[in-house]
Coordinates of C-alpha atoms in Angstrom, one line a residue:
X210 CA 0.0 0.0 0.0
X211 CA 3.0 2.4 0.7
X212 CA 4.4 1.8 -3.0
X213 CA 0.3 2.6 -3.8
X214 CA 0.5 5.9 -2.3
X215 CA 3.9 6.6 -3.8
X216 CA 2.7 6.0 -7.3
X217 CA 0.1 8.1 -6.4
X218 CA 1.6 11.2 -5.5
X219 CA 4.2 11.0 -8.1
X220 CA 1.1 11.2 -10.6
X221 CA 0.8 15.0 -9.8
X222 CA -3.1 13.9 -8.9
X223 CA -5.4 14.5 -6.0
X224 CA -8.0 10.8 -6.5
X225 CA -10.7 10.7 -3.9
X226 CA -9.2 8.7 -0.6
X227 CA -10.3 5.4 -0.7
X228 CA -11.9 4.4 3.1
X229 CA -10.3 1.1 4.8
X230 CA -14.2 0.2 5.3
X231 CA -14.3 0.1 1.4
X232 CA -11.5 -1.6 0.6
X233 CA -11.7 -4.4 3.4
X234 CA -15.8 -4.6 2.1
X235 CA -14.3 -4.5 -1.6
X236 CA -12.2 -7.8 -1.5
X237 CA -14.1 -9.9 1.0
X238 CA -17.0 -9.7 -1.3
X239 CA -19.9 -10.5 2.1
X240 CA -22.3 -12.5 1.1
X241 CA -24.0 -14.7 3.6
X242 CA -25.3 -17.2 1.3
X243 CA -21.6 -18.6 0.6
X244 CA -19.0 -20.6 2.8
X245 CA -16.5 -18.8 1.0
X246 CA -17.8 -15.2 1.4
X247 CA -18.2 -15.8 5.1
X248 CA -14.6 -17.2 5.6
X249 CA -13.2 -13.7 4.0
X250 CA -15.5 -11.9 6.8
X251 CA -14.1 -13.4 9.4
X252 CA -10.7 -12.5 8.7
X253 CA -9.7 -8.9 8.7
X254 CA -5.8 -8.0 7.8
X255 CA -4.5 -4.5 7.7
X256 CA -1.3 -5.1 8.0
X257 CA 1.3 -2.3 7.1
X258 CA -1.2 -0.2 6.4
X259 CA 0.7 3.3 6.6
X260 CA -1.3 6.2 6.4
X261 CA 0.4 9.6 4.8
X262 CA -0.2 11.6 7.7
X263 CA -1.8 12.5 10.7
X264 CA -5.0 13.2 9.5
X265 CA -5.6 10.3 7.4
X266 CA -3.8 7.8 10.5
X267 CA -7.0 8.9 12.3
X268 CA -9.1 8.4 9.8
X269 CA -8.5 5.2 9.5
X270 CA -8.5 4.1 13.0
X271 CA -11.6 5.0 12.9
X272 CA -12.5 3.1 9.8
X273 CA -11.4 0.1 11.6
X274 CA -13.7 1.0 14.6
X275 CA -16.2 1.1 12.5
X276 CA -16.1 -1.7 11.1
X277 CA -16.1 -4.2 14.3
X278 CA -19.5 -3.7 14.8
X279 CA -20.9 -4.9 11.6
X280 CA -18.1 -8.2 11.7
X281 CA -19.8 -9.9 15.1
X282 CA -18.4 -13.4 14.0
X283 CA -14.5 -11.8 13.4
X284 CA -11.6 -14.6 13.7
X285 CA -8.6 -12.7 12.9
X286 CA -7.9 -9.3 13.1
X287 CA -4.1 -8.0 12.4
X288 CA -2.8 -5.1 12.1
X289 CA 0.8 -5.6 12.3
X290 CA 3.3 -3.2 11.2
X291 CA 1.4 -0.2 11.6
X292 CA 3.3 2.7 13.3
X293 CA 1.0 5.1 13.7
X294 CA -1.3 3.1 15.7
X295 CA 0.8 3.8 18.6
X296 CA -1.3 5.6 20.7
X297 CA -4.8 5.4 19.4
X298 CA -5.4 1.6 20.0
X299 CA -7.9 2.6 22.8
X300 CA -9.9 3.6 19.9
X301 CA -10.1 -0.1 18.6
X302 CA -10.0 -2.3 22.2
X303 CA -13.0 0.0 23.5
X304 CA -15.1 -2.1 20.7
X305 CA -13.7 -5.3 21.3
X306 CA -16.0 -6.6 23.4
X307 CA -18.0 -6.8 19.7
X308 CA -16.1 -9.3 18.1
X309 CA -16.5 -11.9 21.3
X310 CA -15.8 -14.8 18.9
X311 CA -11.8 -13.1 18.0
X312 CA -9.4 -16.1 17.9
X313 CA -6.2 -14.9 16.3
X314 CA -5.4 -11.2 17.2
X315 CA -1.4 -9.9 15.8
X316 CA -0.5 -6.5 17.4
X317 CA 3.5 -6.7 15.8
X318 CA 5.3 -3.8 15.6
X319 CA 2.4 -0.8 16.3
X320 CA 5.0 1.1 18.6
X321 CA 1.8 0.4 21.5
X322 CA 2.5 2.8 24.4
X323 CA 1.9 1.8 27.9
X324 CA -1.3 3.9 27.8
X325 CA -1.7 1.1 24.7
X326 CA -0.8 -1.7 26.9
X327 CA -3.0 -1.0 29.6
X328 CA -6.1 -0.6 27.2
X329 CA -5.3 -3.9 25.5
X330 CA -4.8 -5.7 29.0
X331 CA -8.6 -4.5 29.8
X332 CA -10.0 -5.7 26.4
X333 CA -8.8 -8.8 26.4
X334 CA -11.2 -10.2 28.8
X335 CA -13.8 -9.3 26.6
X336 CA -12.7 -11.8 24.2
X337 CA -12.2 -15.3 26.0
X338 CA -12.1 -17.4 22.7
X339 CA -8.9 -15.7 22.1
X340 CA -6.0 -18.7 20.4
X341 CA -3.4 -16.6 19.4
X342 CA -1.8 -12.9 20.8
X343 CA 1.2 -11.5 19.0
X344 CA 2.6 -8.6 20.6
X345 CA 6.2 -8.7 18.8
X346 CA 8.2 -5.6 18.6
X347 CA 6.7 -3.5 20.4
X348 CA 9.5 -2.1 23.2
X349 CA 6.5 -0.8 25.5
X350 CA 5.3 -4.2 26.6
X351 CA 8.4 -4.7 28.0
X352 CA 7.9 -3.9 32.4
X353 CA 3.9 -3.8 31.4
X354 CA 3.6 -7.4 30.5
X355 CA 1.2 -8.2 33.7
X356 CA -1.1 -4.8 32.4
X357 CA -1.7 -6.9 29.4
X358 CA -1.9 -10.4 30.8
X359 CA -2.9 -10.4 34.5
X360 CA -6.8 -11.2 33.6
X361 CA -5.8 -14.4 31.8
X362 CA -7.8 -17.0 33.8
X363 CA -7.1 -20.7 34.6
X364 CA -8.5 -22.7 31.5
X365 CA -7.1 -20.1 28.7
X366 CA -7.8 -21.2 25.1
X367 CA -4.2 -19.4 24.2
X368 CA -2.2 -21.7 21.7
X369 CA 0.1 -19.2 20.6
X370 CA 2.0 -16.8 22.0
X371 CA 4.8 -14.7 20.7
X372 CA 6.9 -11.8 22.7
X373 CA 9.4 -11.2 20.1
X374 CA 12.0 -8.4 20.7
X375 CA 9.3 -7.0 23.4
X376 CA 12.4 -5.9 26.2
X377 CA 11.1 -7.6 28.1
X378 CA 12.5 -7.3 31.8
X379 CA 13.6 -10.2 34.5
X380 CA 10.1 -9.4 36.2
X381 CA 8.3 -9.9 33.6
X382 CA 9.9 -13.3 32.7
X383 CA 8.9 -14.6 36.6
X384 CA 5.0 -13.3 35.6
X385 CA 5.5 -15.5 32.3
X386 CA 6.5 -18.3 34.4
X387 CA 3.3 -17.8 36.9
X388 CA 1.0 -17.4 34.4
X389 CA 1.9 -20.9 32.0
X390 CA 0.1 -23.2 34.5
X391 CA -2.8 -21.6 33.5
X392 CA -2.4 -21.9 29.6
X393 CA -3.0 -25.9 29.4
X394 CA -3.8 -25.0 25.5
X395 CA -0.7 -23.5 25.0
X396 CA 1.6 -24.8 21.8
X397 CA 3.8 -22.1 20.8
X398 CA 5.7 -19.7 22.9
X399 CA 8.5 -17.3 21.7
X400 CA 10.3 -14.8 24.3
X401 CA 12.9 -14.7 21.5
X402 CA 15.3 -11.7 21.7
X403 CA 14.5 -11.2 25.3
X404 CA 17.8 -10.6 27.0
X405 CA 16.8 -10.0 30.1
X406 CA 14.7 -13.1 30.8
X407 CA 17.0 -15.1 31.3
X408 CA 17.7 -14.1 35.0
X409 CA 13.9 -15.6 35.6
X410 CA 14.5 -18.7 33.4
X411 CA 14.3 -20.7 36.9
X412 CA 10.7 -19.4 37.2
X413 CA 10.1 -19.9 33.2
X414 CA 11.0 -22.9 33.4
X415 CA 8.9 -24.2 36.6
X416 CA 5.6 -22.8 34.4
X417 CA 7.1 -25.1 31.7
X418 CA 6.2 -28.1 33.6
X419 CA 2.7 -27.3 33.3
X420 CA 2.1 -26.9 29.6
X421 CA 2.7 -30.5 28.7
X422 CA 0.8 -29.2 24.7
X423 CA 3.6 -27.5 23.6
X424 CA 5.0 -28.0 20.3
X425 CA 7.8 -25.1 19.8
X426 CA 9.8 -23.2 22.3
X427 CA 11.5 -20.2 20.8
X428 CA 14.2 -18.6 23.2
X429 CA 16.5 -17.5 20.8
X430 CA 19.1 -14.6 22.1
X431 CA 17.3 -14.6 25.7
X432 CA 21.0 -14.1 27.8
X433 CA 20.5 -17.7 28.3
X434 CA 24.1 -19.0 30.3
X435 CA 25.5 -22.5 31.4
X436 CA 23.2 -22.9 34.1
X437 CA 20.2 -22.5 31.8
X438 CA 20.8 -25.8 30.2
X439 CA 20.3 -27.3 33.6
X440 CA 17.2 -25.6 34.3
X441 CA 15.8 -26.5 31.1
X442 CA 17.0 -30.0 30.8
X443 CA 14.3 -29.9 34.0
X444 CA 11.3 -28.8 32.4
X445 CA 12.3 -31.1 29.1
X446 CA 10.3 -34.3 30.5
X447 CA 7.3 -32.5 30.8
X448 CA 7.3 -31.5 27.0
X449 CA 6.7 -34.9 25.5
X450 CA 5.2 -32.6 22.4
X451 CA 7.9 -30.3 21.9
X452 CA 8.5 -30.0 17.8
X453 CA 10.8 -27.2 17.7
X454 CA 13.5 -25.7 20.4
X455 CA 15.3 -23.0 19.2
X456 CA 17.9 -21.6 22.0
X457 CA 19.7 -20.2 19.2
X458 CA 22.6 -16.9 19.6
X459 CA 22.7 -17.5 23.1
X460 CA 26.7 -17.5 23.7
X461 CA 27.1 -18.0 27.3
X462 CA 25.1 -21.4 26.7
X463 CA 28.8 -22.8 25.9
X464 CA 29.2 -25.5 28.8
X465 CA 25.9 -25.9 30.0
X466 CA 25.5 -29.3 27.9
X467 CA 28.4 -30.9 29.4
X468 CA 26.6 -32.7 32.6
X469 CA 22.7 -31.3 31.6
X470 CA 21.4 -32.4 27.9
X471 CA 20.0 -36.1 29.1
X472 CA 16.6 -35.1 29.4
X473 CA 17.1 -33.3 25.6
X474 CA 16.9 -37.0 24.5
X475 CA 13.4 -37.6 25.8
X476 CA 12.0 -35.6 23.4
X477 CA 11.1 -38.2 20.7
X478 CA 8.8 -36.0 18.7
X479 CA 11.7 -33.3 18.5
X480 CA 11.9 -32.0 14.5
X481 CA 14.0 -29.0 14.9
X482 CA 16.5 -28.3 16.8
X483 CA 18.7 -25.3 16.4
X484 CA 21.7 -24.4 18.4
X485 CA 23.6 -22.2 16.4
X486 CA 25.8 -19.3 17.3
X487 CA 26.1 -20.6 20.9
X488 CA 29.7 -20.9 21.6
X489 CA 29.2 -24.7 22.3
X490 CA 32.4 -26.3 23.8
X491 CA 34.4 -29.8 23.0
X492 CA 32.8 -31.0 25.7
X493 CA 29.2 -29.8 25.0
X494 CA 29.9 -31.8 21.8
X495 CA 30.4 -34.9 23.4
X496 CA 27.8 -34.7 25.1
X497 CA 25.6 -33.9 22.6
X498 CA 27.0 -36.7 20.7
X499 CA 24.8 -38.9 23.1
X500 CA 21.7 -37.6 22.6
X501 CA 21.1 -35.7 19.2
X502 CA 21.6 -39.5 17.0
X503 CA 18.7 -40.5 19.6
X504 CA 16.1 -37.9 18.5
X505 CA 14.8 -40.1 15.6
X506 CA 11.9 -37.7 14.8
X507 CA 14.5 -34.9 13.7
X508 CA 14.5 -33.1 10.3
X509 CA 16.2 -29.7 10.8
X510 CA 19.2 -29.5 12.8
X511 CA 21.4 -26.0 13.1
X512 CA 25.1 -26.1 14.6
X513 CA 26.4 -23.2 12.5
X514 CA 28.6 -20.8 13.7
X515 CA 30.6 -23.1 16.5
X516 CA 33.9 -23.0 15.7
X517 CA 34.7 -25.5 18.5
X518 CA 33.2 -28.4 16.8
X519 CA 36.1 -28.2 14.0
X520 CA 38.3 -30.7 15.6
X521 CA 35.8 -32.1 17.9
X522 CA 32.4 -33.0 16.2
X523 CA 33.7 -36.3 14.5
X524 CA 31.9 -39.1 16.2
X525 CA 28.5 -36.7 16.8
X526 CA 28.8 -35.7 12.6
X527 CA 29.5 -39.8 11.9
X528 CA 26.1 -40.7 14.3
X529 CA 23.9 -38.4 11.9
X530 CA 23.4 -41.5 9.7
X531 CA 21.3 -42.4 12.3
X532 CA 18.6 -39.1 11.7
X533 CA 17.3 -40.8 8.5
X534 CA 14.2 -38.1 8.3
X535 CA 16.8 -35.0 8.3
X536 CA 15.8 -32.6 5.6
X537 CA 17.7 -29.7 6.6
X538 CA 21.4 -29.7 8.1
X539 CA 23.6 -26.4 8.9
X540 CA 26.6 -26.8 9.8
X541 CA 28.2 -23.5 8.3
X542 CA 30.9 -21.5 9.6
X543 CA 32.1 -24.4 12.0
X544 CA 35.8 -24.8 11.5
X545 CA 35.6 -28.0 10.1
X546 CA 38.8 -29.9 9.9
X547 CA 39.9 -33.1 7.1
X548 CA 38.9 -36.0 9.8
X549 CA 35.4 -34.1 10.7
X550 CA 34.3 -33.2 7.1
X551 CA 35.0 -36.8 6.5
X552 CA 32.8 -38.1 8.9
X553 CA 30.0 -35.6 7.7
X554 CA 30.5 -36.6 4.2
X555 CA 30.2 -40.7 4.9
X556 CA 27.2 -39.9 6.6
X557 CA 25.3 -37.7 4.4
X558 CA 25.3 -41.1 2.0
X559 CA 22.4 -42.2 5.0
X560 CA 20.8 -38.8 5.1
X561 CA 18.1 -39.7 2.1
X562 CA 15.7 -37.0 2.7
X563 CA 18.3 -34.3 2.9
X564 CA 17.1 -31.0 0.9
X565 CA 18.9 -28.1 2.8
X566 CA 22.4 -28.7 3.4
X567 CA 24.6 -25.8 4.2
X568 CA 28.9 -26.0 4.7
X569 CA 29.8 -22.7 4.0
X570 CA 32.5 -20.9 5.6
X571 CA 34.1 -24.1 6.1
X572 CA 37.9 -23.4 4.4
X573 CA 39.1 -27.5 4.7
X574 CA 36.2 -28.1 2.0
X575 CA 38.6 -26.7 -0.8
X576 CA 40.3 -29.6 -2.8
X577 CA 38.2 -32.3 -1.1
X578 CA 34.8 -31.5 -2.2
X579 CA 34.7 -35.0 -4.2
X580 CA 34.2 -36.4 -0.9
X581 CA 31.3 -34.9 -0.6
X582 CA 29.6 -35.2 -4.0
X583 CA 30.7 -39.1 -3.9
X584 CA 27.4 -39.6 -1.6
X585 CA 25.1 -36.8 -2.7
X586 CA 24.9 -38.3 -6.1
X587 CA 23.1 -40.8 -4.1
X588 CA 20.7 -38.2 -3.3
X589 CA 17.5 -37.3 -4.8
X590 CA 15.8 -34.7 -2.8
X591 CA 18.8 -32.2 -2.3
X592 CA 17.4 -28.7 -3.1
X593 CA 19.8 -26.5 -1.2
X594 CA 23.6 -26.6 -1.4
X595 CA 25.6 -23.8 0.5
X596 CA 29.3 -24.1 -0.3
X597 CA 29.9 -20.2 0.5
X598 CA 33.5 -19.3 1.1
X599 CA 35.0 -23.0 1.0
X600 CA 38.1 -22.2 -0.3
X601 CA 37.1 -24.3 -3.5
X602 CA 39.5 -24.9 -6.5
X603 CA 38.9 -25.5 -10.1
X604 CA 39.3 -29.5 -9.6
X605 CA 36.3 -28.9 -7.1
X606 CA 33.5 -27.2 -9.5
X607 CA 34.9 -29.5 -12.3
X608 CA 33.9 -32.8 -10.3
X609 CA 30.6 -30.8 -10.0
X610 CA 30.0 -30.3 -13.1
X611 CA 30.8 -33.9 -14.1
X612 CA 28.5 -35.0 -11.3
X613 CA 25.9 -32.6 -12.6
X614 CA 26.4 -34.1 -16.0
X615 CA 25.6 -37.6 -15.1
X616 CA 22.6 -36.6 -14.3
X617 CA 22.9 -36.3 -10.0
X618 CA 21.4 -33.1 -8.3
X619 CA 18.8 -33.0 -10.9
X620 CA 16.5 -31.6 -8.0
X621 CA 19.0 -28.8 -7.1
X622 CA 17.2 -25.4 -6.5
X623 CA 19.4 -23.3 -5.0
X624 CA 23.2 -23.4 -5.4
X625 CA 25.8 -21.2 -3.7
X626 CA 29.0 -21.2 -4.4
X627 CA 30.1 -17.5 -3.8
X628 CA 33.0 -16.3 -2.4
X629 CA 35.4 -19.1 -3.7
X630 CA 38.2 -17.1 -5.8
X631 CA 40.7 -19.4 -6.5
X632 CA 38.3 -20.8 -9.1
X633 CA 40.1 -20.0 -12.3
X634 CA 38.1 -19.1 -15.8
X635 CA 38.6 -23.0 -16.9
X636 CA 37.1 -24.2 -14.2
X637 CA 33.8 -21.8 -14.6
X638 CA 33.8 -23.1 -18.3
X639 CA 33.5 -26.0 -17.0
X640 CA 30.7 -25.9 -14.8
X641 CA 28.6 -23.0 -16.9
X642 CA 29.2 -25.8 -19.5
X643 CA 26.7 -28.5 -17.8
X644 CA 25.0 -26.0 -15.9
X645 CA 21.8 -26.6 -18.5
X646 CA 21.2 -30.4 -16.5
X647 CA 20.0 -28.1 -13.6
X648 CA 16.4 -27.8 -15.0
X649 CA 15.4 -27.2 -11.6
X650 CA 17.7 -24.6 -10.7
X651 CA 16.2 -20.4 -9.6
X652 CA 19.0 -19.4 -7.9
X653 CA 22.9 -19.2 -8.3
X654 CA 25.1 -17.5 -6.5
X655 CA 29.0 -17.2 -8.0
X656 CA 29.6 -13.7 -6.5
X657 CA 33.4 -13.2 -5.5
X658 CA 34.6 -12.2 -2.4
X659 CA 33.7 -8.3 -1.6
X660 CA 38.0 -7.3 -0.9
X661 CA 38.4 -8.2 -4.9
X662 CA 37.1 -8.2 -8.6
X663 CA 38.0 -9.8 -11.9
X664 CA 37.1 -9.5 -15.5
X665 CA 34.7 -12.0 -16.2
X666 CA 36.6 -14.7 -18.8
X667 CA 34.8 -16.5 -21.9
X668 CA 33.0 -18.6 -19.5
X669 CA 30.3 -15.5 -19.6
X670 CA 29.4 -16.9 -22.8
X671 CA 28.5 -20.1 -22.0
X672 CA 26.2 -19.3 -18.6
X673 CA 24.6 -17.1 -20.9
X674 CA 23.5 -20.0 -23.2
X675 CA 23.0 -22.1 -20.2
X676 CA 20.8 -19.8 -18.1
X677 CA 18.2 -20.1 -22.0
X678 CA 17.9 -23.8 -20.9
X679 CA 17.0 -23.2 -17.7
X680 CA 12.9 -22.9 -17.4
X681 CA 13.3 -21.7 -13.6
X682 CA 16.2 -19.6 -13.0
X683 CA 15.1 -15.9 -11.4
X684 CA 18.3 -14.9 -9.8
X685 CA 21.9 -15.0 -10.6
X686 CA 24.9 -13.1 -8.2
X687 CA 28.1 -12.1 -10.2
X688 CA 28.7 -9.6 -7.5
X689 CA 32.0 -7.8 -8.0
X690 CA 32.4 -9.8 -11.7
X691 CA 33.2 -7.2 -14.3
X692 CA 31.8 -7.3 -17.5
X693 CA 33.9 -5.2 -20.5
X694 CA 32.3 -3.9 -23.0
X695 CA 31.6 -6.8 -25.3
X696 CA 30.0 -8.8 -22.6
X697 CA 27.4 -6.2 -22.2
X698 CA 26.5 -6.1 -25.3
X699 CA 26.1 -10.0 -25.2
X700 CA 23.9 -9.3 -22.3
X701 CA 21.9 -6.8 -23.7
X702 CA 21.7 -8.7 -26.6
X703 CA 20.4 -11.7 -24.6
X704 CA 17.6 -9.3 -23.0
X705 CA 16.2 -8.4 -26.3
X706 CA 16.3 -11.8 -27.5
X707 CA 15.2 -14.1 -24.9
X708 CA 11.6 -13.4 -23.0
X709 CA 12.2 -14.1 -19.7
X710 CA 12.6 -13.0 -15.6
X711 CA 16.0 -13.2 -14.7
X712 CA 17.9 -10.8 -12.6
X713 CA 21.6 -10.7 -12.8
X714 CA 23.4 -9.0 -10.2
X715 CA 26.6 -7.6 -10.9
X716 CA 27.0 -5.4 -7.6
X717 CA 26.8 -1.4 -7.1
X718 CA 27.7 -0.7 -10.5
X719 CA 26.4 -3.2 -12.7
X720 CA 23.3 -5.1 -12.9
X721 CA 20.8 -6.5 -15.3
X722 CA 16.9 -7.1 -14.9
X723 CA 15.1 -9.3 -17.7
X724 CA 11.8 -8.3 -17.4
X725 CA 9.5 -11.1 -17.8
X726 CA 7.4 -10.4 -21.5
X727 CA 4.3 -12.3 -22.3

């Protein structure tokens, strides 16, 4: 809607303001007499909906007011991303008690004020079917979480709630933890970049115990430290549902898995676990050695960013053939050393629903990638391959290309291979040669590293006449490649003579959009 108004003022012309009531009555198309009609009722979205100014901000707060009262059976309202409603939400909660039957209600990023908060704690009890309550990103909530929660009762229908990047204080974590027992629906709860919370993780925790439905726990970047592991290794036994864990960017966590991650194992119906960026130690790898090849149910596992594990993650990268549903593995940026990568690439021969896999910024991949493609030609549901910053040589894309050629990685989607600038011009031939198998392929990535630039060789030629092959392909990074003149001309000549959406990128200076011409 803000690239709407743009347009519109650029046009020089003053059109007729167009109420929210309008629009919102407009697309729903209300009509009683079909399912369909009355599904689009019951949802109203207006989110990022930034008014111009002052004026027409109240305007259409008051649009929305106005239009509670004729949506009785309202599911869903959200009006995320809106700014300016900071400070005039009263307008909206004072008619809440209209649209009894609200189930999902998403308040992210409205800059709410505590005058906001305590408006929204009031109305809330005017609307007890309430499943889901996203407050994200909003600083104010932070020190006023009881003002908006303290009238949850015993027996809440909540299933989701997410505190996202609220600042959130110590306090207000120990009112979180009081107030869990009393959310026996709840599924999803995300205090994710809280830092402050974790001082009251004991209390957190204890509430934990009580909400044996849950199915994701989000505490990324929460100031979680050793001693959290402990306390959460506590609560773990209660969640026998528990899908997703995230304790992500927490980097005083580094240690705390060494005596406390046996509980981590009872969580059979564990499907993502992500513990990257969290400064994990040699011996947090030993022990997690024990218990991640036990969570059977597992499909996306994140260790990226632990440089410890380089020379220490051998045995625990060897037991992953035993995670055979694992669709997504990251494992970038982890220092990998000869014996380790080895170990990861024997085992990714047993990983056969593997689709995301991601080693980049892992230097000892350079020269030994055959390793690797040796068992992913096995493969036949790889989508994703991230070999970022490897240090990769021309031997390395040329076994790729040969690999690619026999017909391997046909499902390939996405294919990164930036950053490696030791690659010589042959060895691009090479690949841009059999690049054409990859009818899957939207997206590759051959950018060189931002410190350098080089004059793009012959090769140019031939991913030119690969990328016509390729039915798919939207996006192709050449960031910092230089094109002389002659190469543009090839390019443009490509754009006039070839009807299709690709973007090149070239960088700052240079880039190239194909519009798509039907």
């Amino acid at each position: 809607m803000s690239q709407r108004r743009k347009k519109n003022s650029s046009d020089g012309e003053t059109k007729p303001r167009t109420s929210f009531v309008n629009k919102f009555f407009r697309s729903s198309k209300l009509r009683p007499t079909k399912a369909e009609s009355r599904k689009k009722s019951n949802d109203l979205e207006a989110a990022d909906f930034q008014p111009s100014d002052d004026t027409q901000r109240t305007e259409n707060i008051l649009d929305t007011v106005a239009l509670l009262p004729l949506l009785p059976d309202l599911e869903k309202l959200d009006i995320s991303w809106n700014d300016l409603i900071g400070g005039t939400l009263h307008s909206v909660t004072q008619q809440m008690h209209l649209v009894s039957k609200l189930k999902i209600l998403r308040l992210g990023s409205c800059r709410l004020t505590t005058d906001d908060v305590r408006a929204l704690g009031e109305a809330l009890e005017a609307i007890p079917e309430l499943e889901e309550l996203n407050l994200s990103w909003n600083s104010k909530v932070g020190g006023n979480l009881p003002l908006i929660l303290q009238k949850f009762q015993e027996g809440s229908k909540i299933q989701t709630l997410e505190l996202i990047d609220c600042n959130l204080t110590s306090e207000d974590g120990a009112f979180v933890g009081q107030l869990l027992p009393m959310m026996q629906n709840l599924e999803v709860l995300d205090l994710s970049i809280n830092r402050n919370i974790g001082g009251s993780l004991n209390s957190i925790a204890q509430g934990l115990k009580s909400t044996s439905n849950l199915k994701v726990l989000k505490l990324h970047s929460c100031g979680l430290s050793q001693k959290s592991v402990r306390i959460l290794d506590a609560a773990f036994r209660y969640l026998c549902e528990l899908r997703k864990l995230d304790l992500s960017c927490n980097k005083e966590l580094g240690g705390g898995f060494e005596d406390s991650s046996a509980q981590l194992a009872m969580l059979e119906h564990l499907e993502v676990l992500d513990l990257h960026q969290c400064s994990l130690t040699v011996d947090d790898v030993m022990s997690l050695t024990q218990v991640i090849p036990l969570l059977s149910s597992l499909q996306e596992l994140d260790l990226s960013a632990n440089k410890k594990m380089g020379g220490s993650s051998e045995n625990l990268l060897s037991r992953l053939r035993f995670l055979p549903a694992l669709k997504s593995l990251l494992i970038n940026n982890c220092a990998l050393q000869s014996e380790t990568f080895t170990a990861l690439a024997e085992a990714s021969a047993h990983l056969p629903a593997l689709e995301v896999f991601d080693l980049s910024w892992n230097k000892c991949i350079g020269g030994n990638l055959k390793l690797l493609l040796e068992t992913l030609k096995f493969s036949e549901s790889l989508q994703v391959l991230r070999l970022s910053s490897c240090s990769l040589v021309t031997e390395d894309v040329a076994v790729l290309a040969s690999l690619i050629q026999t017909g391997h990685l046909a499902k390939l989607q996405k294919l990164i291979l930036s950053y490696n600038d030791s690659i010589c011009d042959t060895g691009w031939a090479i690949f841009c040669q059999n690049m054409w198998f990859l009818k899957e392929l939207t997206e590759l990535d051959i950018s060189l590293r931002p410190s350098t630039s080089r004059d793009c060789g012959q090769w140019f030629r031939h991913l030119l006449c690969a990328v016509t092959t390729l039915p798919k392909i939207t996006e192709i990074g050449m960031k910092r490649w230089i094109l002389p003149a002659t190469q543009e001309e090839e390019l443009e000549r490509f754009h006039q003579d070839h009807r299709c959406s690709i973007h090149f990128d070239l960088g700052e200076f240079q880039e190239a959009d194909f519009p798509r011409l039907n």
